[in-house]
PDB file of C-alpha atoms and ligand atoms in Angstrom:
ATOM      1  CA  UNK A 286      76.994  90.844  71.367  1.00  0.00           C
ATOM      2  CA  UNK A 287      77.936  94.453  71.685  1.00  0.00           C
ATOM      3  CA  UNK A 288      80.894  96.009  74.378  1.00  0.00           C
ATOM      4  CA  UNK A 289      77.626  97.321  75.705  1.00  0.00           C
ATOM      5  CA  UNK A 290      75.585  94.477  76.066  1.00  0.00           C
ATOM      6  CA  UNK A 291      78.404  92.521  77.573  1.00  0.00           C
ATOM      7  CA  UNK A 292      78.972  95.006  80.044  1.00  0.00           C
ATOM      8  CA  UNK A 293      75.665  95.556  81.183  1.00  0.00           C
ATOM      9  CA  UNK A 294      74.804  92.162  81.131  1.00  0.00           C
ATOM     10  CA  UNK A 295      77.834  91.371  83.756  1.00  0.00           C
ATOM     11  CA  UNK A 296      76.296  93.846  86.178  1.00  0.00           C
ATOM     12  CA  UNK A 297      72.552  92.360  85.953  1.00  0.00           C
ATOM     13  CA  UNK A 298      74.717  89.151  86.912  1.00  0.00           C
ATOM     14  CA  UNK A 299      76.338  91.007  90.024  1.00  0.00           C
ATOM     15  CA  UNK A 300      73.160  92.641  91.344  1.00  0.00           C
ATOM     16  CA  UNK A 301      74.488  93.758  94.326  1.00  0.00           C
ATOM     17  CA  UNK A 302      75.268  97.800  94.454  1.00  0.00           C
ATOM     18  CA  UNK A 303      78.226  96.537  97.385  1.00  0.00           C
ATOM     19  CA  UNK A 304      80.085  94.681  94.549  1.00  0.00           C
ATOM     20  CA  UNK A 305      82.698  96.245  92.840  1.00  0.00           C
ATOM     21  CA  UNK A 306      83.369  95.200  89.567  1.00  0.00           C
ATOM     22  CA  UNK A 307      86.839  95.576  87.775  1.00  0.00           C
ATOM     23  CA  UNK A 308      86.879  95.102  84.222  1.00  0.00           C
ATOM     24  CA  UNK A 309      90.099  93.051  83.561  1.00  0.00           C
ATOM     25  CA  UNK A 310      91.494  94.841  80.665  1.00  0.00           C
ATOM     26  CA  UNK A 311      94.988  92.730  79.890  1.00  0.00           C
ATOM     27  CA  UNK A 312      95.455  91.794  76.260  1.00  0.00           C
ATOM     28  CA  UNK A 313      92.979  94.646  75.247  1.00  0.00           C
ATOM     29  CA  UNK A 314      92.840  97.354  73.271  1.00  0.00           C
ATOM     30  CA  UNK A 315      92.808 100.902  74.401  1.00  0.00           C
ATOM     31  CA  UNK A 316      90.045 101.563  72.574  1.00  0.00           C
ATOM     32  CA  UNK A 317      87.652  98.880  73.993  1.00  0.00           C
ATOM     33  CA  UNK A 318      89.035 101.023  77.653  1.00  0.00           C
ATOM     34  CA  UNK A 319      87.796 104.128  76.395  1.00  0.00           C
ATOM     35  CA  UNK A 320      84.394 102.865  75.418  1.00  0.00           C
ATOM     36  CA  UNK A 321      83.682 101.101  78.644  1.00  0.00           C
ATOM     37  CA  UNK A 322      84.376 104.248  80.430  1.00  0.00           C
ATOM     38  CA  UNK A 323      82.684 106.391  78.484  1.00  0.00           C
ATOM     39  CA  UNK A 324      79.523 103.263  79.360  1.00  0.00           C
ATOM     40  CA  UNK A 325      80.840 104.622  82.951  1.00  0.00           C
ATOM     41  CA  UNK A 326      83.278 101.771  84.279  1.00  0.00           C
ATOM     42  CA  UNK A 327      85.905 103.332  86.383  1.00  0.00           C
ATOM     43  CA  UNK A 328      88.243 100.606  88.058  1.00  0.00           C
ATOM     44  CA  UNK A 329      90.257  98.743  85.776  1.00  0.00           C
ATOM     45  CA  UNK A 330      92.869  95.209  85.921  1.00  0.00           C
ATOM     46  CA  UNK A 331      95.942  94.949  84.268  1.00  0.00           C
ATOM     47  CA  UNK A 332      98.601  92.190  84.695  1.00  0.00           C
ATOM     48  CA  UNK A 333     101.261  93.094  82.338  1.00  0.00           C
ATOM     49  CA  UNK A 334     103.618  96.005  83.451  1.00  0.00           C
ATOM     50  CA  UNK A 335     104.947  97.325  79.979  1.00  0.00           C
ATOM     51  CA  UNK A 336     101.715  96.936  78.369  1.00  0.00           C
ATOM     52  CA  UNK A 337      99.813  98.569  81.332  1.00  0.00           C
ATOM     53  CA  UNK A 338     101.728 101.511  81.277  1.00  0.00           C
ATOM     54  CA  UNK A 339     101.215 102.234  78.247  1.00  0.00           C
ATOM     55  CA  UNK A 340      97.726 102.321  78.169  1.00  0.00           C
ATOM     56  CA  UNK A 341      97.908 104.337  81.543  1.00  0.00           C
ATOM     57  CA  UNK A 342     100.027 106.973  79.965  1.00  0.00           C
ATOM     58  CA  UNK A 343      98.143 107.215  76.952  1.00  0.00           C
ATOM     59  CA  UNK A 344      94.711 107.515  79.031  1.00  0.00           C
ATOM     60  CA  UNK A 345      96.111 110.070  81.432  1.00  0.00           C
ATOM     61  CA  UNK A 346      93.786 112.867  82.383  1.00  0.00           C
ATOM     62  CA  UNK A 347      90.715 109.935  82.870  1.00  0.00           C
ATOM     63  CA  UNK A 348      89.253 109.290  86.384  1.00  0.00           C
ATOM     64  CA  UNK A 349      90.299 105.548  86.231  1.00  0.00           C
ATOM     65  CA  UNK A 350      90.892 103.229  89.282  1.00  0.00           C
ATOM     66  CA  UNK A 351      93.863 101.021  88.371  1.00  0.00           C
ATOM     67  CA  UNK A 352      94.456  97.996  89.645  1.00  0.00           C
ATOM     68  CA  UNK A 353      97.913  95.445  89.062  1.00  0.00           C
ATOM     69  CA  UNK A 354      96.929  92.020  89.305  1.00  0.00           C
ATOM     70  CA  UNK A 355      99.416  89.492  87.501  1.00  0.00           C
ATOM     71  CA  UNK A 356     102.618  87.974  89.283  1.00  0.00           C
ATOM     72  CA  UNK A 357     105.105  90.222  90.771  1.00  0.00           C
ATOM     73  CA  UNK A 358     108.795  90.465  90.346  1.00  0.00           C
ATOM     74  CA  UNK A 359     111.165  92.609  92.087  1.00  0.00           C
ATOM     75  CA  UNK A 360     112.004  94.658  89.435  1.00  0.00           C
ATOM     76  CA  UNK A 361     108.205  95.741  88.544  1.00  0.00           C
ATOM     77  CA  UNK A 362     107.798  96.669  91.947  1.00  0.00           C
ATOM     78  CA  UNK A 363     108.670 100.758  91.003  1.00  0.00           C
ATOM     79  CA  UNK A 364     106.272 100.379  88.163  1.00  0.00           C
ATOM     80  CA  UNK A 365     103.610  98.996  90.003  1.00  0.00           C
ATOM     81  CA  UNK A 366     104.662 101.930  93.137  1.00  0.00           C
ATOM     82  CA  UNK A 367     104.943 104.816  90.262  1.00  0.00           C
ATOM     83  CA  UNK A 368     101.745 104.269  88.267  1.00  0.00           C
ATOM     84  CA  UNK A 369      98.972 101.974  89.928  1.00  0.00           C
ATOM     85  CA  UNK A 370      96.013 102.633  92.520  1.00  0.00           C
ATOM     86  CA  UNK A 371      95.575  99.233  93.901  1.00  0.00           C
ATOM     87  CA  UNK A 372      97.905  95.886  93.953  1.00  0.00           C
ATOM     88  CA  UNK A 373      96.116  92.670  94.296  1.00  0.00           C
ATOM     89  CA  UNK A 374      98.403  90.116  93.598  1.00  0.00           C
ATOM     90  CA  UNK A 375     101.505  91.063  96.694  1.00  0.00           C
ATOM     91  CA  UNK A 376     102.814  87.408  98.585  1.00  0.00           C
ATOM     92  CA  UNK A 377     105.510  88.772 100.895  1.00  0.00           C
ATOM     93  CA  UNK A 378     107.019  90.982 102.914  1.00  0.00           C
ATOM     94  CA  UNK A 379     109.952  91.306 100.298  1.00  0.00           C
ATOM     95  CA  UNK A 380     107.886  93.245  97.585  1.00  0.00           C
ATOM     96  CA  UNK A 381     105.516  95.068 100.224  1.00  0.00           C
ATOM     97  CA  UNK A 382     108.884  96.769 101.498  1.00  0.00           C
ATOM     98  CA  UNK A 383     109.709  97.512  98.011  1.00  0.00           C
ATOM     99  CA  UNK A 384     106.355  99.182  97.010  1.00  0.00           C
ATOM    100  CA  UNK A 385     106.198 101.341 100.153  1.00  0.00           C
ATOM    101  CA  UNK A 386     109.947 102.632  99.480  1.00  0.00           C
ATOM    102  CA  UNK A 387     109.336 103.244  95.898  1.00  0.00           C
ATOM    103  CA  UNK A 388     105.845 104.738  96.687  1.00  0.00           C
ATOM    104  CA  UNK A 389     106.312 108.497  95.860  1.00  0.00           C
ATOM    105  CA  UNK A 390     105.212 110.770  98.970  1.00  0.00           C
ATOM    106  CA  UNK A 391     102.989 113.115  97.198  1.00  0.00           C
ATOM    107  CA  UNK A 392     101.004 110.262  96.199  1.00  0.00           C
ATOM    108  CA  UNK A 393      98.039 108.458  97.874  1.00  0.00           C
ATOM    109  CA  UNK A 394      98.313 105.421  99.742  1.00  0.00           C
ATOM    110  CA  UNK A 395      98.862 102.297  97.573  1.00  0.00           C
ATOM    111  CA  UNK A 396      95.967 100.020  98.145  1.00  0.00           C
ATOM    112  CA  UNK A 397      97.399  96.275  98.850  1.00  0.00           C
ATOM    113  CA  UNK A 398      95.622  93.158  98.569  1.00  0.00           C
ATOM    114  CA  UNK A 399      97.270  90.101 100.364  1.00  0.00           C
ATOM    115  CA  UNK A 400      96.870  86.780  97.227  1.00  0.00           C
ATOM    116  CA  UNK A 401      95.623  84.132  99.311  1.00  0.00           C
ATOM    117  CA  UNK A 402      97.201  80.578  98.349  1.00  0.00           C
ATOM    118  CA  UNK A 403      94.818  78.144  97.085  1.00  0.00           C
ATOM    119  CA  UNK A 404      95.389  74.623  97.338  1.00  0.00           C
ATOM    120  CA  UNK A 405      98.908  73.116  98.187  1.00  0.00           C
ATOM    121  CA  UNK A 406     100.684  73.042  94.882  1.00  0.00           C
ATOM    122  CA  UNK A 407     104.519  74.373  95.182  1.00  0.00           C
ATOM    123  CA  UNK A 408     104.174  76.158  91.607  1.00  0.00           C
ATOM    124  CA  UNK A 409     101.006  78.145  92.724  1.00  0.00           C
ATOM    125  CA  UNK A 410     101.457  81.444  93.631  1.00  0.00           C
ATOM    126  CA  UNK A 411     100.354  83.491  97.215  1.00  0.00           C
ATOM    127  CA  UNK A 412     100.610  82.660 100.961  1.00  0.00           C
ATOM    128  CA  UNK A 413      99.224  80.518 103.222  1.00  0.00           C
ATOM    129  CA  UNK A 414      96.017  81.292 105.990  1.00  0.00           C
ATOM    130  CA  UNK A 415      99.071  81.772 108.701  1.00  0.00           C
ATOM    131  CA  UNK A 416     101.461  83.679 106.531  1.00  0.00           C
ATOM    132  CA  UNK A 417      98.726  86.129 105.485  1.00  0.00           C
ATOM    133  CA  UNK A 418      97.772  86.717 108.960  1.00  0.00           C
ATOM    134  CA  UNK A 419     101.480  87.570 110.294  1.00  0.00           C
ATOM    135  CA  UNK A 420     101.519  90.082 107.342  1.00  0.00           C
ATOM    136  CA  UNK A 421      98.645  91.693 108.338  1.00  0.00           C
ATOM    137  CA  UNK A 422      99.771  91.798 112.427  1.00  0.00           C
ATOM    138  CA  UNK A 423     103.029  93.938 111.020  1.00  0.00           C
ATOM    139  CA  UNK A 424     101.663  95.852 107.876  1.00  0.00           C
ATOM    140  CA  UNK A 425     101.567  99.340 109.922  1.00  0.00           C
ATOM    141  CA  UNK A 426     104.917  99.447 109.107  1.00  0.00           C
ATOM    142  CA  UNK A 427     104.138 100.200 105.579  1.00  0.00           C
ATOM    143  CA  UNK A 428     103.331 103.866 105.919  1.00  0.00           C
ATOM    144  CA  UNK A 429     102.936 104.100 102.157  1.00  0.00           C
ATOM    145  CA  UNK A 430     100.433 101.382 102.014  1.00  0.00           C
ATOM    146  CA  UNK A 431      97.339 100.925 102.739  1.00  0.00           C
ATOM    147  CA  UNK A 432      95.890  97.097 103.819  1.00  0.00           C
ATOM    148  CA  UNK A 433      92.709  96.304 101.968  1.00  0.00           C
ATOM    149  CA  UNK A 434      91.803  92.977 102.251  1.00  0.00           C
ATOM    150  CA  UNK A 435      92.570  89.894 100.214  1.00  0.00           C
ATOM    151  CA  UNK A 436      92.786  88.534  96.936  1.00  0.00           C
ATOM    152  CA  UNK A 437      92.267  84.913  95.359  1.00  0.00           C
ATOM    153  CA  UNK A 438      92.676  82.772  91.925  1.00  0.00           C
ATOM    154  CA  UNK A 439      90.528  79.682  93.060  1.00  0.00           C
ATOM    155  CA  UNK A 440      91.635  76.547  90.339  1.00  0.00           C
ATOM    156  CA  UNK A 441      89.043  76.854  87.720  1.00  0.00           C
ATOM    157  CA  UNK A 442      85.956  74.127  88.313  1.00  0.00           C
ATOM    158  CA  UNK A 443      82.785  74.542  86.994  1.00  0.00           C
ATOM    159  CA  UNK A 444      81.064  72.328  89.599  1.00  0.00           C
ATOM    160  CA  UNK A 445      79.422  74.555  91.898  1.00  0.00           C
ATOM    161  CA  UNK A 446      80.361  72.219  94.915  1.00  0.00           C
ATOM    162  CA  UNK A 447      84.222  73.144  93.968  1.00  0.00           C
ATOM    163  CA  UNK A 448      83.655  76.805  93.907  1.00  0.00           C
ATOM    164  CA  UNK A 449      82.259  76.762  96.526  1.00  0.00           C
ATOM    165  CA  UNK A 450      84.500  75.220  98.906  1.00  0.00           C
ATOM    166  CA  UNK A 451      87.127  77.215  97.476  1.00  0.00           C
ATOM    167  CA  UNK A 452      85.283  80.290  97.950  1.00  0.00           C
ATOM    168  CA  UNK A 453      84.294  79.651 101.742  1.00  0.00           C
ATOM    169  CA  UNK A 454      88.435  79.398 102.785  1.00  0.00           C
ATOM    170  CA  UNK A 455      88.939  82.725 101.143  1.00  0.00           C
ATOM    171  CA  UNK A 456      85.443  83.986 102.761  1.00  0.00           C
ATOM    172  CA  UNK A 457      87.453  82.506 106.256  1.00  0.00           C
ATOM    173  CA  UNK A 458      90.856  83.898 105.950  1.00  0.00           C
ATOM    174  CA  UNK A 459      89.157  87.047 105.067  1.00  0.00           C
ATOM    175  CA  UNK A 460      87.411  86.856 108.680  1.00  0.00           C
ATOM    176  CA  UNK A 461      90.139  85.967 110.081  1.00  0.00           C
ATOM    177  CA  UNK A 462      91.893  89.312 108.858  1.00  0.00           C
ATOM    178  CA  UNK A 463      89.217  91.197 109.866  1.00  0.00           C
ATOM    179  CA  UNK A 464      89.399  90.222 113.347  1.00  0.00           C
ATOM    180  CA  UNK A 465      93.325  91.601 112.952  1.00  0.00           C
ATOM    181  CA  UNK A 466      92.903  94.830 110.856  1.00  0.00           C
ATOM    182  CA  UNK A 467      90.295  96.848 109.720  1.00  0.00           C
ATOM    183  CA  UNK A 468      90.012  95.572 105.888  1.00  0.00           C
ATOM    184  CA  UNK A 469      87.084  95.970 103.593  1.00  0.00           C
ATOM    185  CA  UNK A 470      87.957  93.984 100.097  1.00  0.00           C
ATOM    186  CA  UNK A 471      87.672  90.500  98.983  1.00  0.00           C
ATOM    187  CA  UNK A 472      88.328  90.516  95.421  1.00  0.00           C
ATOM    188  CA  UNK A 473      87.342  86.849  94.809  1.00  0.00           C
ATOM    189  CA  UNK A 474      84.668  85.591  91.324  1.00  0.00           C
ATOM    190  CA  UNK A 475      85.902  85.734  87.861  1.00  0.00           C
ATOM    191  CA  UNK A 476      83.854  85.020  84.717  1.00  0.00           C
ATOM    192  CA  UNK A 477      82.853  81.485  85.650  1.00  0.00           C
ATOM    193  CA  UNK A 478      81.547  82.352  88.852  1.00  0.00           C
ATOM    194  CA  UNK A 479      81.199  85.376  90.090  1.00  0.00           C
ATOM    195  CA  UNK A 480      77.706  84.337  91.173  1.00  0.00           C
ATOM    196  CA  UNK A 481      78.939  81.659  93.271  1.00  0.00           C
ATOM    197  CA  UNK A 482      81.603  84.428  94.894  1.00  0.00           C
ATOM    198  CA  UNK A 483      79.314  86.678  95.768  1.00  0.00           C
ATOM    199  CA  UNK A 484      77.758  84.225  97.427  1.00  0.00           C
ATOM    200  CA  UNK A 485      80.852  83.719  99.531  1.00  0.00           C
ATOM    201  CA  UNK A 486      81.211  87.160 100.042  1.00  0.00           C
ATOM    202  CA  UNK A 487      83.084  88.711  97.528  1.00  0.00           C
ATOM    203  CA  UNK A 488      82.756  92.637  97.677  1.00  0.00           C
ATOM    204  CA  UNK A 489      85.428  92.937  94.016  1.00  0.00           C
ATOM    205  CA  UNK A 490      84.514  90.599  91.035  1.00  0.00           C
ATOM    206  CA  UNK A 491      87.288  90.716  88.330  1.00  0.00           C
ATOM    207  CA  UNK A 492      85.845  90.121  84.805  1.00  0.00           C
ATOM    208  CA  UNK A 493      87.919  90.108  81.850  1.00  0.00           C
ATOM    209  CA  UNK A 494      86.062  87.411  79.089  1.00  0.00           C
ATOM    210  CA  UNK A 495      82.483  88.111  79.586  1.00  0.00           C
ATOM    211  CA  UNK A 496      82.759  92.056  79.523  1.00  0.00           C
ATOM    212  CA  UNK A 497      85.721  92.095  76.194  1.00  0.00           C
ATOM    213  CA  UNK A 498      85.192  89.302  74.808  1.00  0.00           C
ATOM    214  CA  UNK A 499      88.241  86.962  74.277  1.00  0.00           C
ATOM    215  CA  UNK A 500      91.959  88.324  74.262  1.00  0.00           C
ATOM    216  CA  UNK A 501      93.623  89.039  71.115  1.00  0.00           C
TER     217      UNK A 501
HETATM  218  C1  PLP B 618      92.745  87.416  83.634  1.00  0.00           C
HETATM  219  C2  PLP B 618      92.353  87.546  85.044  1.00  0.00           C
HETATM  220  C3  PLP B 618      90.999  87.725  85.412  1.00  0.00           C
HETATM  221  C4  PLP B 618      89.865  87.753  84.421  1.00  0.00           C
HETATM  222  O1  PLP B 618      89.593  86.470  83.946  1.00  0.00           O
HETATM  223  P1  PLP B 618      88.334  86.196  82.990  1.00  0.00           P
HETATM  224  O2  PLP B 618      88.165  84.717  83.100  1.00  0.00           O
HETATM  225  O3  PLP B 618      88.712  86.651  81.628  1.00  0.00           O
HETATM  226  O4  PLP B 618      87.173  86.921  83.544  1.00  0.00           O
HETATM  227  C5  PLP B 618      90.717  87.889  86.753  1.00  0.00           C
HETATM  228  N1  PLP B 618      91.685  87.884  87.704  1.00  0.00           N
HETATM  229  C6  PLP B 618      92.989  87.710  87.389  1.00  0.00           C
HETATM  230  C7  PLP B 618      94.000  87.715  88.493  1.00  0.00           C
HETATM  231  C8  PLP B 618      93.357  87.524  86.064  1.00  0.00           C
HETATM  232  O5  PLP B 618      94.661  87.356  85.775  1.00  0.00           O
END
């Protein structure tokens, strides 16, 4: 199948003009960038500093919508602060005050997404329901930031059941944030199942596989 057809098969899949979709572009060329947004895609996911900003210097001048979403350490924080729209992937107060110091003042808000936690596993990434929540209760603080919602990496299952469950805690912790702050993204549904998600109540699919292809 074509770039094209991929694409434009993922949004018959979506359906839903409230979903955003961001076309996970990590481990792909610049090239296959350029011809999605010349299909009209706008927001796109990186998750590797060095090689993200490359491609966002060498695409400068484009309307695009990027977004970081692979794990954060300390030192990528400027990066992330100097060259990125949106953060997905932030788990504590430690790299939120980094982002909104090394946030420049001429520039827009940073967009944040909180990573919600899923399952109990020490070596998986994000916070818990109750950690999230205390986040939110304090985020004013961030004047450089901007609180959008929340962000999750469910296990991968392909039985529906699974997803499903998965998807409904991250559909409650997002209500529960709501009730807190005003916040209007919940970037959950990947490949697999971003049918299920949407379900759940997922307003951001991320898609990397079925739009590119595999990554070289
Ligand atoms: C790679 C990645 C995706 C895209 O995954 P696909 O299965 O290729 O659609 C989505 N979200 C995050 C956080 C990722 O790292």
């Amino acid at each position: 199948m074509s770039l094209e057809n991929r694409y434009f098969s993922v949004k018959n899949r979506i359906n839903n003009e409230s979903v955003n979709l961001l076309a996970v572009s990590k481990k792909q060329p610049i090239e296959k960038i350029s011809s999605l947004y010349n299909l009209g895609q706008r927001m796109f996911g990186e998750s590797y500093i060095q090689e993200a900003v490359t491609k966002i210097e060498s695409l400068e001048g484009l309307d695009i919508q990027w977004h970081f979403i692979g794990p954060i350490q300390s030192n990528k924080t400027k990066y992330i602060a100097k060259y990125f729209n949106w953060v997905q992937s932030v788990d504590s107060h430690k790299i939120l005050r980094r982002l909104n110091k090394q946030r420049n003042d001429c520039q827009s808000k940073l967009n944040v997404l909180l990573q919600l936690k899923e399952g109990e596993e020490e070596s998986k990434r994000g916070l818990h329901v109750d950690e999230l929540l205390d986040i939110c209760a304090s985020f004013k603080e961030y004047r450089k930031l901007k609180l959008r919602g929340l962000m999750s990496i469910p296990a991968p299952t392909s039985i529906r059941a699974e997803q499903l469950a998965q998807f409904k805690l991250c559909g409650n912790a997002f209500q529960a944030m709501q009730k807190i702050v005003p916040v209007d993204t919940l970037s959950i549904g990947m490949s697999n199942d971003l049918e299920t998600a949407i379900e759940c109540g997922s307003t951001m699919v991320r898609v990397g596989t079925d739009i590119f292809g595999k990554r070289v």
